[in-house]
């Protein structure tokens, strides 16, 4: 009984470790896929800038979460996400100007 209790505890700890790794991998996938998903959303017609901004926001929140922020290999992806954020701001400002100055119907 003692040996099986110990192995049960070891299995439970291993399960927790595996769940933590899977959670981290899902977060990394959200961050990794964000730039391409953003591009796909803004190149559809009509442009889905709202969905693209939500996607970037989720990616940035994930990027700066405690566990993901420690992954130094994501530096280039962070640069890509920040450039997409700047592009989103440009699209929003252009759209706002179009509406305000009646450039489009």
Short mmCIF file of C-alpha atoms in Angstrom, two decimals:
data_model
loop_
_atom_site.label_atom_id
_atom_site.label_comp_id
_atom_site.label_asym_id
_atom_site.label_seq_id
_atom_site.Cartn_x
_atom_site.Cartn_y
_atom_site.Cartn_z
CA UNK A 1 0.00 0.00 0.00
CA UNK A 2 2.90 2.33 0.80
CA UNK A 3 4.53 1.82 -2.60
CA UNK A 4 1.29 2.29 -4.52
CA UNK A 5 0.49 5.45 -2.53
CA UNK A 6 3.89 6.84 -3.40
CA UNK A 7 3.54 5.97 -7.06
CA UNK A 8 0.03 7.48 -7.09
CA UNK A 9 1.46 10.70 -5.65
CA UNK A 10 4.25 10.66 -8.25
CA UNK A 11 1.70 10.16 -11.02
CA UNK A 12 -0.42 13.01 -9.71
CA UNK A 13 2.62 15.34 -9.60
CA UNK A 14 3.58 14.26 -13.12
CA UNK A 15 0.03 15.02 -14.28
CA UNK A 16 0.23 18.52 -12.80
CA UNK A 17 3.58 19.08 -14.47
CA UNK A 18 2.21 17.94 -17.85
CA UNK A 19 -0.84 20.20 -17.50
CA UNK A 20 1.43 23.17 -16.77
CA UNK A 21 3.54 22.41 -19.85
CA UNK A 22 0.43 22.08 -22.04
CA UNK A 23 -0.92 25.39 -20.75
CA UNK A 24 2.38 27.09 -21.52
CA UNK A 25 2.44 25.55 -25.02
CA UNK A 26 -1.08 26.83 -25.72
CA UNK A 27 -0.04 30.32 -24.63
CA UNK A 28 3.05 30.18 -26.83
CA UNK A 29 0.88 29.12 -29.75
CA UNK A 30 -1.43 32.12 -29.21
CA UNK A 31 1.58 34.44 -29.32
CA UNK A 32 3.25 32.69 -32.26
CA UNK A 33 0.12 32.68 -34.44
CA UNK A 34 -0.90 36.29 -33.73
CA UNK A 35 1.03 38.09 -36.52
CA UNK A 36 -0.23 35.81 -39.31
CA UNK A 37 -3.78 35.75 -37.96
CA UNK A 38 -3.74 39.57 -37.76
CA UNK A 39 -2.61 39.81 -41.39
CA UNK A 40 -5.38 37.43 -42.47
CA UNK A 41 -8.02 39.47 -40.65
CA UNK A 42 -7.03 42.84 -42.08
CA UNK A 43 -6.69 41.55 -45.63
CA UNK A 44 -10.27 40.28 -45.76
CA UNK A 45 -12.90 42.51 -47.28
CA UNK A 46 -14.36 44.19 -45.39
CA UNK A 47 -11.38 44.60 -43.08
CA UNK A 48 -12.04 42.96 -39.69
CA UNK A 49 -9.99 45.41 -37.66
CA UNK A 50 -12.02 44.87 -34.49
CA UNK A 51 -11.28 41.15 -34.43
CA UNK A 52 -7.65 41.85 -35.32
CA UNK A 53 -7.29 44.27 -32.40
CA UNK A 54 -8.80 41.75 -29.99
CA UNK A 55 -6.40 39.12 -31.31
CA UNK A 56 -3.40 41.43 -30.76
CA UNK A 57 -4.63 42.38 -27.31
CA UNK A 58 -4.90 38.73 -26.30
CA UNK A 59 -1.44 38.02 -27.72
CA UNK A 60 0.12 40.95 -25.87
CA UNK A 61 -1.59 40.03 -22.60
CA UNK A 62 -0.35 36.47 -23.03
CA UNK A 63 3.12 37.66 -24.01
CA UNK A 64 3.51 39.64 -20.81
CA UNK A 65 1.98 37.02 -18.51
CA UNK A 66 4.34 35.80 -15.83
CA UNK A 67 5.22 32.43 -17.32
CA UNK A 68 5.49 33.47 -20.99
CA UNK A 69 7.48 36.65 -20.28
CA UNK A 70 10.38 34.43 -19.19
CA UNK A 71 10.66 32.86 -22.66
CA UNK A 72 13.40 34.91 -24.29
CA UNK A 73 13.04 33.19 -27.68
CA UNK A 74 9.88 35.22 -28.34
CA UNK A 75 11.69 38.53 -28.84
CA UNK A 76 11.28 38.57 -32.65
CA UNK A 77 7.61 37.62 -32.38
CA UNK A 78 7.10 40.45 -29.90
CA UNK A 79 8.59 42.86 -32.46
CA UNK A 80 6.19 41.50 -35.09
CA UNK A 81 3.21 41.87 -32.78
CA UNK A 82 4.18 45.45 -31.91
CA UNK A 83 4.54 46.34 -35.60
CA UNK A 84 1.07 44.86 -36.21
CA UNK A 85 -0.24 46.97 -33.31
CA UNK A 86 1.15 50.07 -35.00
CA UNK A 87 -0.46 49.00 -38.29
CA UNK A 88 -3.80 48.52 -36.50
CA UNK A 89 -3.56 52.04 -35.11
CA UNK A 90 -2.90 53.39 -38.61
CA UNK A 91 -5.92 51.53 -40.02
CA UNK A 92 -8.15 52.82 -37.23
CA UNK A 93 -6.98 56.42 -37.70
CA UNK A 94 -7.41 56.20 -41.48
CA UNK A 95 -10.91 54.79 -41.07
CA UNK A 96 -11.78 57.49 -38.55
CA UNK A 97 -10.57 60.19 -40.94
CA UNK A 98 -12.57 58.62 -43.78
CA UNK A 99 -15.73 58.72 -41.70
CA UNK A 100 -15.15 62.19 -40.29
CA UNK A 101 -14.32 63.79 -43.61
CA UNK A 102 -16.87 61.76 -45.57
CA UNK A 103 -14.24 60.31 -47.87
CA UNK A 104 -16.17 57.05 -48.03
CA UNK A 105 -19.87 56.32 -48.00
#
